[in-house]
């Protein structure tokens, strides 16, 4: 059985994948929404962060000051998530499934950060460097998640630019059509 922080990271990858496929692609159809450019950019940034996390932790323990790399990635994810909450709230009404999944992702992110911080204290005390680890099947799944997240981080902006009239600079806010008499 992999260590708890790896289990939390795996769970986060699977929940994130479900969020992307079900909520962002199938339900919200974000790439086709003119006002979703900023949100899509944040999602691409998040995918890049998690690609680095998955790849960094799949096969290596980060000892000494190198452990700060993991901390920086987790802090970056918190910053991106905080901005994403604001942008999503300003640009669209989220379906219940997405709100619930985001709640689960936020809870798990807190668990992941807590467990990783616990492990990081031990890693920080070790001599600086990368130590090879092998979590068995979990290392392979993290590697696959890293490749998928990296591909998605690159594909998201490419797809956004492919939609006619939807450049990155056209991020919009929630549009509520005027009604007669208002």
Coordinates of C-alpha atoms in Angstrom, one line a residue:
X1 CA 0.0 0.0 0.0
X2 CA 1.4 3.4 -0.9
X3 CA 1.9 6.0 1.8
X4 CA -1.1 8.2 2.7
X5 CA 0.1 11.3 0.9
X6 CA 0.4 9.3 -2.3
X7 CA -3.1 7.9 -1.8
X8 CA -4.4 11.5 -1.4
X9 CA -2.5 12.6 -4.5
X10 CA -4.0 9.6 -6.5
X11 CA -7.5 10.5 -5.3
X12 CA -7.0 14.1 -6.3
X13 CA -5.9 13.0 -9.8
X14 CA -9.0 10.9 -10.2
X15 CA -11.4 13.5 -8.8
X16 CA -9.8 16.1 -11.0
X17 CA -10.1 13.9 -14.1
X18 CA -13.8 13.4 -13.3
X19 CA -14.2 17.2 -12.9
X20 CA -12.6 17.9 -16.2
X21 CA -14.5 15.2 -18.2
X22 CA -17.9 15.5 -16.6
X23 CA -18.2 19.1 -15.5
X24 CA -16.0 21.1 -17.8
X25 CA -16.3 19.2 -21.0
X26 CA -19.6 17.4 -21.0
X27 CA -21.9 19.6 -19.0
X28 CA -20.4 23.2 -19.2
X29 CA -18.7 22.7 -22.6
X30 CA -16.1 25.3 -21.5
X31 CA -14.0 25.4 -24.7
X32 CA -17.1 26.6 -26.6
X33 CA -17.9 29.4 -24.2
X34 CA -16.7 32.8 -25.2
X35 CA -16.5 34.0 -21.6
X36 CA -14.6 31.0 -20.2
X37 CA -11.1 32.0 -21.5
X38 CA -9.8 33.0 -18.0
X39 CA -11.2 29.9 -16.4
X40 CA -9.7 27.7 -19.1
X41 CA -6.4 29.4 -18.6
X42 CA -6.5 28.7 -14.8
X43 CA -7.4 25.1 -15.5
X44 CA -4.5 24.8 -17.9
X45 CA -2.2 26.2 -15.1
X46 CA -3.7 23.7 -12.6
X47 CA -3.0 20.9 -15.0
X48 CA 0.6 22.0 -15.4
X49 CA 1.0 22.2 -11.6
X50 CA -0.4 18.7 -11.1
X51 CA 1.6 17.3 -14.0
X52 CA 4.7 18.5 -12.1
X53 CA 3.4 17.1 -8.8
X54 CA 2.5 13.7 -10.2
X55 CA 5.8 13.4 -12.0
X56 CA 7.9 14.7 -9.1
X57 CA 6.4 12.4 -6.5
X58 CA 5.9 9.2 -8.7
X59 CA 9.5 8.0 -8.4
X60 CA 11.4 10.4 -6.1
X61 CA 11.5 11.7 -2.5
X62 CA 12.7 15.3 -2.4
X63 CA 15.3 15.6 0.4
X64 CA 16.8 18.6 2.0
X65 CA 16.0 22.0 0.5
X66 CA 14.7 20.2 -2.6
X67 CA 11.5 19.5 -0.7
X68 CA 10.6 23.2 -1.2
X69 CA 9.8 22.4 -4.8
X70 CA 6.8 20.3 -3.6
X71 CA 5.7 23.1 -1.3
X72 CA 5.9 25.6 -4.1
X73 CA 3.7 23.5 -6.3
X74 CA 1.1 23.0 -3.6
X75 CA 1.1 26.7 -2.8
X76 CA 0.7 27.5 -6.5
X77 CA -2.3 25.1 -6.6
X78 CA -3.9 26.9 -3.7
X79 CA -3.4 30.3 -5.4
X80 CA -4.8 29.0 -8.7
X81 CA -7.8 27.4 -6.9
X82 CA -8.6 30.6 -5.0
X83 CA -8.6 32.6 -8.2
X84 CA -10.6 29.9 -10.0
X85 CA -13.4 30.0 -7.4
X86 CA -13.7 33.8 -8.0
X87 CA -13.7 33.5 -11.8
X88 CA -16.2 30.6 -11.9
X89 CA -18.5 32.5 -9.5
X90 CA -18.3 35.6 -11.7
X91 CA -18.7 33.9 -15.1
X92 CA -21.2 31.1 -14.8
X93 CA -23.6 29.2 -12.6
X94 CA -22.1 25.9 -11.6
X95 CA -24.2 22.8 -11.6
X96 CA -24.7 20.9 -8.4
X97 CA -22.4 18.1 -9.5
X98 CA -19.5 20.5 -10.1
X99 CA -20.0 22.3 -6.7
X100 CA -20.0 18.9 -4.9
X101 CA -17.0 17.7 -6.8
X102 CA -15.1 21.0 -6.1
X103 CA -16.0 20.6 -2.4
X104 CA -14.5 17.1 -2.4
X105 CA -11.4 18.4 -4.3
X106 CA -10.9 21.2 -1.7
X107 CA -11.2 18.8 1.2
X108 CA -8.8 16.4 -0.4
X109 CA -6.4 19.2 -1.2
X110 CA -6.3 20.1 2.5
X111 CA -5.7 16.4 3.4
X112 CA -3.0 16.2 0.7
X113 CA -1.2 19.3 2.0
X114 CA -1.4 18.1 5.6
X115 CA 0.0 14.7 4.7
X116 CA 2.7 16.1 2.4
X117 CA 3.8 18.6 5.0
X118 CA 4.2 15.7 7.5
X119 CA 6.3 13.8 5.0
X120 CA 8.2 16.9 4.0
X121 CA 9.5 17.5 7.6
X122 CA 11.3 14.2 7.4
X123 CA 12.5 14.8 3.9
X124 CA 13.8 18.2 4.8
X125 CA 15.9 16.8 7.6
X126 CA 17.7 14.4 5.1
X127 CA 20.8 15.5 3.0
X128 CA 19.8 17.5 -0.1
X129 CA 19.0 15.4 -3.2
X130 CA 16.6 13.2 -4.9
X131 CA 16.1 9.7 -3.5
X132 CA 14.6 7.0 -5.7
X133 CA 11.3 5.6 -4.5
X134 CA 9.0 3.0 -5.9
X135 CA 5.4 2.9 -4.8
X136 CA 4.6 0.0 -7.2
X137 CA 1.3 0.4 -9.1
X138 CA 0.9 3.9 -7.6
X139 CA 4.1 5.2 -9.2
X140 CA 2.9 3.9 -12.6
X141 CA -0.6 5.5 -12.1
X142 CA 1.1 8.8 -11.0
X143 CA 3.3 8.7 -14.1
X144 CA 0.2 8.2 -16.4
X145 CA -1.6 11.0 -14.6
X146 CA 1.5 13.2 -15.1
X147 CA 1.4 12.6 -18.9
X148 CA -2.3 13.1 -19.1
X149 CA -2.2 16.3 -17.1
X150 CA 0.7 17.7 -19.1
X151 CA -1.1 16.8 -22.4
X152 CA -4.3 18.5 -21.1
X153 CA -2.3 21.6 -19.9
X154 CA -1.0 22.0 -23.5
X155 CA -4.3 21.0 -25.2
X156 CA -6.5 23.4 -23.3
X157 CA -5.0 26.7 -24.7
X158 CA -4.6 25.1 -28.1
X159 CA -8.3 24.2 -28.2
X160 CA -9.4 27.5 -26.9
X161 CA -7.5 29.3 -29.7
X162 CA -9.0 27.0 -32.3
X163 CA -12.6 28.1 -31.6
X164 CA -13.4 31.1 -33.9
X165 CA -13.5 34.4 -32.1
X166 CA -12.3 33.0 -28.7
X167 CA -8.9 34.4 -28.0
X168 CA -7.4 34.3 -24.5
X169 CA -7.8 38.1 -24.1
X170 CA -11.6 37.9 -24.4
X171 CA -12.3 36.7 -20.9
X172 CA -15.8 37.8 -20.0
X173 CA -18.0 38.0 -16.9
X174 CA -21.4 36.5 -16.3
X175 CA -23.8 37.9 -18.8
X176 CA -27.3 38.3 -17.7
X177 CA -29.6 39.4 -20.5
X178 CA -31.7 42.4 -19.9
X179 CA -35.5 41.8 -19.6
X180 CA -38.2 44.1 -20.8
X181 CA -38.9 46.8 -18.3
X182 CA -35.6 46.6 -16.5

